[in-house]
Backbone as JSON, one array per atom type, in Angstrom:
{
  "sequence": "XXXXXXXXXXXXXXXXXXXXXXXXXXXXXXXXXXXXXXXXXXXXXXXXXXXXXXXXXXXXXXXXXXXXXXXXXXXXXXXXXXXXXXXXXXXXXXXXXXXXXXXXXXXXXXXXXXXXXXXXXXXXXXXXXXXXXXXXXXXXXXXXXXXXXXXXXXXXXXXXXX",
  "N": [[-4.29, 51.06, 47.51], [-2.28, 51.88, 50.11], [0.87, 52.7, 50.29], [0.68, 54.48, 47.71], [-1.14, 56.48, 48.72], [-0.02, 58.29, 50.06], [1.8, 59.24, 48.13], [0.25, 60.1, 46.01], [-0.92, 62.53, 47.37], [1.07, 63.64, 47.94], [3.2, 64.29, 45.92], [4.85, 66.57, 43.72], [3.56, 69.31, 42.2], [5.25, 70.68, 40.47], [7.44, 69.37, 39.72], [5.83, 67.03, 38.68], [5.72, 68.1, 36.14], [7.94, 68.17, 35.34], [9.16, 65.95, 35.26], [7.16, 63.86, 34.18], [5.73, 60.88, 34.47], [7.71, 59.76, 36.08], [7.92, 60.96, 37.95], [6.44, 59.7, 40.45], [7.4, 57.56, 41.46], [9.84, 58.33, 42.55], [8.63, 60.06, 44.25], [7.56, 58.42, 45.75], [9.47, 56.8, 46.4], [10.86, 58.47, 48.57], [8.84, 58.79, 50.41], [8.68, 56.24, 51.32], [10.56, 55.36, 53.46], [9.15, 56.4, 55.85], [7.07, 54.94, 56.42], [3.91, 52.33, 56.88], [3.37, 49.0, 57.1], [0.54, 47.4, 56.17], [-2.32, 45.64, 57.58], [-4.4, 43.27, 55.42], [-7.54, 42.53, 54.0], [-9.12, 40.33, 52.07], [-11.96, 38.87, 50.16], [-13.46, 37.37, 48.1], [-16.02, 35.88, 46.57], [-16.15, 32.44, 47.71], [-13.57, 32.86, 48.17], [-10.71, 33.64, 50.04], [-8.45, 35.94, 50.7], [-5.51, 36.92, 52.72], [-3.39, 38.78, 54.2], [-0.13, 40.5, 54.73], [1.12, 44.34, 53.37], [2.57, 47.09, 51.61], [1.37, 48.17, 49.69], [-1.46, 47.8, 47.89], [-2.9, 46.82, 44.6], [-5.9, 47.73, 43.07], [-7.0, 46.87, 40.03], [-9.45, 47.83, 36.94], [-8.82, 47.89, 34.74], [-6.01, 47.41, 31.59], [-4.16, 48.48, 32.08], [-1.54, 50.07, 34.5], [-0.25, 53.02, 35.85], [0.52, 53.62, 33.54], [1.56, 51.17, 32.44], [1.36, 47.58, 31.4], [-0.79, 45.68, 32.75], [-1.25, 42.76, 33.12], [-1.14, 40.69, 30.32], [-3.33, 39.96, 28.92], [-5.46, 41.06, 30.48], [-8.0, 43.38, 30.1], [-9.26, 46.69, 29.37], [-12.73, 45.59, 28.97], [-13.17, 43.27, 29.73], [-15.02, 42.53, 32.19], [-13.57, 42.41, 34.88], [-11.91, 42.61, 38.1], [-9.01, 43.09, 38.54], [-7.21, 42.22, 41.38], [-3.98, 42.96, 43.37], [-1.16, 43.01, 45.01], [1.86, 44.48, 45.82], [4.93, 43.2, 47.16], [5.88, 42.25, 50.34], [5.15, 42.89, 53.91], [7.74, 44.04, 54.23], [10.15, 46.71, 53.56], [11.78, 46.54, 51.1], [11.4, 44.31, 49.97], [8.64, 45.47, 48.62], [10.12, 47.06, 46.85], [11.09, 45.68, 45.44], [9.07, 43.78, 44.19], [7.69, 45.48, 42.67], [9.37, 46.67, 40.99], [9.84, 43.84, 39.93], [7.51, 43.99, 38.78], [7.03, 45.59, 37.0], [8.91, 45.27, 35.33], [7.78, 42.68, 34.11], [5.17, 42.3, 33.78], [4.16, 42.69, 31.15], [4.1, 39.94, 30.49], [2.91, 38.46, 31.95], [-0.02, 36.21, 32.84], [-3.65, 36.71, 33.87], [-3.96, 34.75, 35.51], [-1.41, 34.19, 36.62], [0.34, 34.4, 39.29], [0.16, 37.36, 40.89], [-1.94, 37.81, 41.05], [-5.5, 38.2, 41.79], [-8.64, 38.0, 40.08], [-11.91, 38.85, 39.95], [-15.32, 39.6, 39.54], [-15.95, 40.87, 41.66], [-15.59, 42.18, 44.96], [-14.86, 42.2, 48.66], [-13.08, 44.16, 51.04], [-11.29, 44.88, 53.47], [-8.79, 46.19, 55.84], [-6.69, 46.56, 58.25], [-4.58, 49.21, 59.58], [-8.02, 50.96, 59.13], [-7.8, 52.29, 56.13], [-7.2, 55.27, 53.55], [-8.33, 55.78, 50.23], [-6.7, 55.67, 47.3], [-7.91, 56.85, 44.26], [-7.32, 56.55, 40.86], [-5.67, 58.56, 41.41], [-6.55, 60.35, 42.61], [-7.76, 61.07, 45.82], [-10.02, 58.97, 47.85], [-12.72, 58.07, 49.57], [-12.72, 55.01, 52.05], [-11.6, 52.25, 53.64], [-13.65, 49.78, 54.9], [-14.15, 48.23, 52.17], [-16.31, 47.68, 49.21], [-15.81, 46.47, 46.5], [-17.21, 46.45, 42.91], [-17.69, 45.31, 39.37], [-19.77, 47.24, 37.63], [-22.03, 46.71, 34.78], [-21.5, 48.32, 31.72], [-22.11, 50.74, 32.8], [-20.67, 52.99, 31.87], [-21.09, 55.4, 29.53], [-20.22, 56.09, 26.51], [-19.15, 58.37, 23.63], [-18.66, 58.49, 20.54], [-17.42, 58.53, 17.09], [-19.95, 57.82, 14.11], [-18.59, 56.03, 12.67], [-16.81, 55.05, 13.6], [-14.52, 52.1, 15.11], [-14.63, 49.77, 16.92], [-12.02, 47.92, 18.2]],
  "CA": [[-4.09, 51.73, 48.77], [-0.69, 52.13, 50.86], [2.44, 54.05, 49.96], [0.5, 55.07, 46.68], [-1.78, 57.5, 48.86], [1.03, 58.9, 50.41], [2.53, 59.7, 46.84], [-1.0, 60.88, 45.24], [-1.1, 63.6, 48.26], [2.71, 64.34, 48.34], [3.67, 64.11, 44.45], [5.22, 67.88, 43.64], [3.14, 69.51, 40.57], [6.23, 70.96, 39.7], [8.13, 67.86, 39.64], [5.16, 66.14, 37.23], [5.47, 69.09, 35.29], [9.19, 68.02, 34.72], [9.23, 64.43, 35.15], [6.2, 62.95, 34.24], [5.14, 59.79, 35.52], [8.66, 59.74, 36.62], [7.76, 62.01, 39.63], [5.32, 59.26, 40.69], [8.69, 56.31, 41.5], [10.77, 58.98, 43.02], [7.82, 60.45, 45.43], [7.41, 56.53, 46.45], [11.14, 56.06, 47.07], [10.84, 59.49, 49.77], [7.74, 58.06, 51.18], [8.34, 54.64, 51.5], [11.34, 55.34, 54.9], [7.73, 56.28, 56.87], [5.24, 53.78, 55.73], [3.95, 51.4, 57.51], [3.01, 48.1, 56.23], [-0.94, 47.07, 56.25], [-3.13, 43.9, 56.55], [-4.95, 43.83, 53.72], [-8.46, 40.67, 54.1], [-10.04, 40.3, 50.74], [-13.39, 38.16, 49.91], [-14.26, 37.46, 46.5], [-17.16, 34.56, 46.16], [-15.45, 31.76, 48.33], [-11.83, 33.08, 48.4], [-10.82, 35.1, 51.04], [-7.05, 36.45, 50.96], [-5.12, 37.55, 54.23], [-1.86, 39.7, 53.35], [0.85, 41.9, 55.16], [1.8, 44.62, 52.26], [2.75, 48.53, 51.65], [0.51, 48.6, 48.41], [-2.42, 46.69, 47.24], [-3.58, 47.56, 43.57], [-7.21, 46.37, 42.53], [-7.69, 47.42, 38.59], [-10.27, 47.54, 36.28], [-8.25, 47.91, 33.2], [-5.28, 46.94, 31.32], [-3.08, 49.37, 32.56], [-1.14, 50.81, 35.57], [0.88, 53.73, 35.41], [1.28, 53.68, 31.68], [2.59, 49.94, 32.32], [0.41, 46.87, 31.15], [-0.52, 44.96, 34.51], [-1.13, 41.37, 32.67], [-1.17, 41.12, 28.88], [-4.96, 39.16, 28.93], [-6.07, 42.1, 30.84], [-8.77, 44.41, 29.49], [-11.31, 47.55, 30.05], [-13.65, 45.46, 28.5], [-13.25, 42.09, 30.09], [-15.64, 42.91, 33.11], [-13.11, 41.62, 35.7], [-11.41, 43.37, 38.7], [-7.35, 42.54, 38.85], [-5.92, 42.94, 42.62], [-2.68, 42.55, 43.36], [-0.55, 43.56, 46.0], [3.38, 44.64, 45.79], [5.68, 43.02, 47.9], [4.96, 41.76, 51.96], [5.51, 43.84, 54.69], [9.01, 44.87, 54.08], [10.18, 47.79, 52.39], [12.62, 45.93, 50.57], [10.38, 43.5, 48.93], [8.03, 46.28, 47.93], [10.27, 47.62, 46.22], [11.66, 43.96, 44.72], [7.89, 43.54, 43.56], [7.53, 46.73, 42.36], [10.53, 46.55, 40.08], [9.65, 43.1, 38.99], [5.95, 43.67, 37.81], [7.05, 46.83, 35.84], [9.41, 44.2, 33.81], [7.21, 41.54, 33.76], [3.86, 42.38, 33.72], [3.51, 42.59, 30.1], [4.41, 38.9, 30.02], [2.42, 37.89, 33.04], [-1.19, 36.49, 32.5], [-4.16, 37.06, 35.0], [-4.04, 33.35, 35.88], [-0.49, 34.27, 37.38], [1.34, 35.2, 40.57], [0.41, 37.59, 42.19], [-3.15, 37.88, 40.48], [-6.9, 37.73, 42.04], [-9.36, 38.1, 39.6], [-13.19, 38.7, 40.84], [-15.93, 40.51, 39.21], [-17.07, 41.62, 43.1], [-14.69, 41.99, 46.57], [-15.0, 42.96, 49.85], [-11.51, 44.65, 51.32], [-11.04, 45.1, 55.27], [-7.54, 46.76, 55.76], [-6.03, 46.85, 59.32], [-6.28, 49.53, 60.35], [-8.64, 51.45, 58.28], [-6.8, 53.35, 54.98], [-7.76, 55.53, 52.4], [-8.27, 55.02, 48.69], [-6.27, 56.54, 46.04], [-8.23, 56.12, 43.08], [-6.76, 57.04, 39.88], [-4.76, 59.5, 41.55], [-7.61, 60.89, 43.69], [-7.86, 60.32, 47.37], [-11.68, 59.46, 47.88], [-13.12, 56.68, 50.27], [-11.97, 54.24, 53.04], [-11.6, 50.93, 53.6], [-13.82, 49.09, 54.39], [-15.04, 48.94, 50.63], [-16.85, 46.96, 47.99], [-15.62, 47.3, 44.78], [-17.55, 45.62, 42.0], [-17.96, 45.66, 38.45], [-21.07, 47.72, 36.93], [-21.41, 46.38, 33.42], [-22.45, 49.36, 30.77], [-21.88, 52.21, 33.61], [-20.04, 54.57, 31.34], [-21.81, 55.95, 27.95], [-18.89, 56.86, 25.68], [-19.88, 58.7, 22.22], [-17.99, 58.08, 19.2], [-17.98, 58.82, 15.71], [-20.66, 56.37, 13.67], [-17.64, 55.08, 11.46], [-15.4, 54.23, 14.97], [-14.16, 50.79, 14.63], [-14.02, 49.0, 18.05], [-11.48, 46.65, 18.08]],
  "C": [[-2.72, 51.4, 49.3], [0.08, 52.93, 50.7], [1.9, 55.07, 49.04], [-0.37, 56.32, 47.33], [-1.12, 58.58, 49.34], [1.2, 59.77, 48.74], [1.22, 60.8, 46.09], [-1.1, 62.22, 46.23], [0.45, 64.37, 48.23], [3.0, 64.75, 46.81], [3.5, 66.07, 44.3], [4.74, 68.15, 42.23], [4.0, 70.15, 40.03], [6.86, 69.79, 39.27], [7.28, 66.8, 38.79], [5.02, 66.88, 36.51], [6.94, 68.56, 34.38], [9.62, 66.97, 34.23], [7.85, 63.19, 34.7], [5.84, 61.96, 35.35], [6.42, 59.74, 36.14], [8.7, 60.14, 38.01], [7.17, 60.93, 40.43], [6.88, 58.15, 41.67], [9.48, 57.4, 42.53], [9.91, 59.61, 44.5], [7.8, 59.63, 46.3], [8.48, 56.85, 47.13], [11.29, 57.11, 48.39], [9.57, 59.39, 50.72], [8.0, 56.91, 51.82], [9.16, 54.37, 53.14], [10.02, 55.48, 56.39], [7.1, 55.69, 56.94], [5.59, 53.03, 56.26], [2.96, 50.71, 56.69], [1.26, 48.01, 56.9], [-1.29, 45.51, 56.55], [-3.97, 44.25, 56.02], [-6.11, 41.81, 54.17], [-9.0, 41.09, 52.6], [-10.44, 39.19, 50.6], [-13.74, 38.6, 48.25], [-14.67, 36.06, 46.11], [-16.48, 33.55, 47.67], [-14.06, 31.93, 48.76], [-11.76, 34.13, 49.43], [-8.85, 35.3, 51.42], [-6.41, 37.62, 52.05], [-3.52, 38.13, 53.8], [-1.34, 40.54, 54.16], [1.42, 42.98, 53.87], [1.55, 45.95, 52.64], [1.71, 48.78, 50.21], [0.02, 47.63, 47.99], [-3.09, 47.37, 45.71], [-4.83, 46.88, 43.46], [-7.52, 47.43, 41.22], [-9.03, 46.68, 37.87], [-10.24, 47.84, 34.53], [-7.07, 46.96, 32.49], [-4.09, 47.34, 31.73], [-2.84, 50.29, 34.09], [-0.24, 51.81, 35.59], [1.43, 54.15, 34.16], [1.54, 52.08, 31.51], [1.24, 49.18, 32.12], [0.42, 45.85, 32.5], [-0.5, 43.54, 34.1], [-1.61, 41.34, 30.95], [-2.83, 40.55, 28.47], [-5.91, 40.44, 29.4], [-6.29, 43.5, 30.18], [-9.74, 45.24, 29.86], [-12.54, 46.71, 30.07], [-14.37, 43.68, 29.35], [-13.98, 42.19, 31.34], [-15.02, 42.25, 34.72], [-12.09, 42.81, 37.09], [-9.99, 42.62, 38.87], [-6.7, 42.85, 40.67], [-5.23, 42.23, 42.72], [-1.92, 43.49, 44.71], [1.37, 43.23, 45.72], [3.82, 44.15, 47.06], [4.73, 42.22, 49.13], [5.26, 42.85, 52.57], [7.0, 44.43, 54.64], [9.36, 45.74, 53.07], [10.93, 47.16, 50.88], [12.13, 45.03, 49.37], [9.11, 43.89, 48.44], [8.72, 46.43, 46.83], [10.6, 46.59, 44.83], [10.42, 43.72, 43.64], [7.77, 44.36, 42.6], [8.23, 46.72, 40.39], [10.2, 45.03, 38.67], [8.15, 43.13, 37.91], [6.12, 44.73, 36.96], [8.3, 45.89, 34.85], [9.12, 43.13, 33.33], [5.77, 41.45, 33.16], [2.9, 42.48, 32.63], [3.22, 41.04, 29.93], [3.66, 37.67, 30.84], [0.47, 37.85, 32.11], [-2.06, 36.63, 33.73], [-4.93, 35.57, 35.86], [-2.77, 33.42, 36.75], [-0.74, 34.55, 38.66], [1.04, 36.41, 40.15], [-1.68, 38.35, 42.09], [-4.84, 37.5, 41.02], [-7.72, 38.22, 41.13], [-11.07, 37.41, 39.23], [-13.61, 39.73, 39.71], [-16.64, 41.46, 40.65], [-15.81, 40.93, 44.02], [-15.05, 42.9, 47.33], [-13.48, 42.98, 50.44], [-11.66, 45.03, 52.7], [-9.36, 45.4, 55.0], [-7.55, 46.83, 57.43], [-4.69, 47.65, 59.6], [-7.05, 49.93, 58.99], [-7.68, 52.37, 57.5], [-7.87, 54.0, 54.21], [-7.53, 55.21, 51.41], [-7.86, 56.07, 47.82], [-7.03, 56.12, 44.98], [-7.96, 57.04, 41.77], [-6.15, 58.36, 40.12], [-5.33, 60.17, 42.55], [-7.69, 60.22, 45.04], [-9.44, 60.6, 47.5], [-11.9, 57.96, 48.62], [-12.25, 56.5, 51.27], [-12.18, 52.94, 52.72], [-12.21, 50.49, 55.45], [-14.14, 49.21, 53.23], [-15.41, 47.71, 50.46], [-16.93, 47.11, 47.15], [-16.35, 45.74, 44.02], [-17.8, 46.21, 40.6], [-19.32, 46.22, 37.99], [-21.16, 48.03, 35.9], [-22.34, 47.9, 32.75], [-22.74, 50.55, 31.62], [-21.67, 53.65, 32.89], [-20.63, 54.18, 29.79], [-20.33, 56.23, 27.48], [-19.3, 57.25, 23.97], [-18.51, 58.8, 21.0], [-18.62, 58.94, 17.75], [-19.06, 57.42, 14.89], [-20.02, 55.79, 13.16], [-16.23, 54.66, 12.11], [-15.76, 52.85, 15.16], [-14.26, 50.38, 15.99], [-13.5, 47.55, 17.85], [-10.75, 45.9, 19.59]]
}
């Protein structure tokens, strides 16, 4: 949630027609002069994290954007990753931003800047919506948790999972 819902609502389907994910960085950078920063509470078991930021990610994969978010991190590993870019300034959004797309292969999910919960509760001040995978759907407050064996996926009988 933050700048990214902006971008998922604004993002020109001509412009991802031309630029790919490219369109996605460039929508941000014409968004980001309006945006206002968030607090961001998150609860997961005993932990409870208090945050000023323009974008909070919480994954449930290995990947963001095309980009790998921590190299340990997997679909399969039943774990939720959030993370949040930057603090309240635009500046160090963008600082974050920049660094986790050249680091993040190299980063594990024991790092900076890393919570990893199978279950959180998210309070946002004020209330935001939720981009999720590109889709604007929900608010905050939420409760995102893992639900193991959710998705069926059909295969061939002689597909390898590795």
């Amino acid at each position: 949630m933050g700048v990214s819902v902006q971008v998922a609502d604004r993002v020109p389907h001509r412009l991802k027609r031309h630029l790919g994910r490219s369109a996605y960085p460039l929508t941000a950078l014409s968004a980001l002069p309006g945006h206002r920063p968030f607090r961001a509470c998150i609860t997961a078991g005993d932990t409870t994290l208090e945050f000023e930021t323009h974008q909070l990610n919480i994954a449930n994969g290995a990947f963001h954007g095309g980009r790998r978010i921590a190299r340990d991190a997997d679909i399969d590993d039943r774990l939720l990753l959030a993370y949040r870019f930057g603090a309240g300034s635009r500046l160090h959004l963008i600082g974050s931003a920049v660094r986790h797309a050249l680091t993040g292969s190299y980063l594990t999910m024991d790092d900076e800047p890393f919570l990893t919960t199978g279950d959180l509760h998210l309070e946002t001040y004020p209330a935001l919506p939720l981009d999720i995978d590109g889709e604007i759907r929900g608010r905050t407050p939420v409760r995102i948790h893992i639900r193991p064996n959710a998705l069926r996926v059909m295969v061939p009988q002689d597909f390898i999972d590795r």
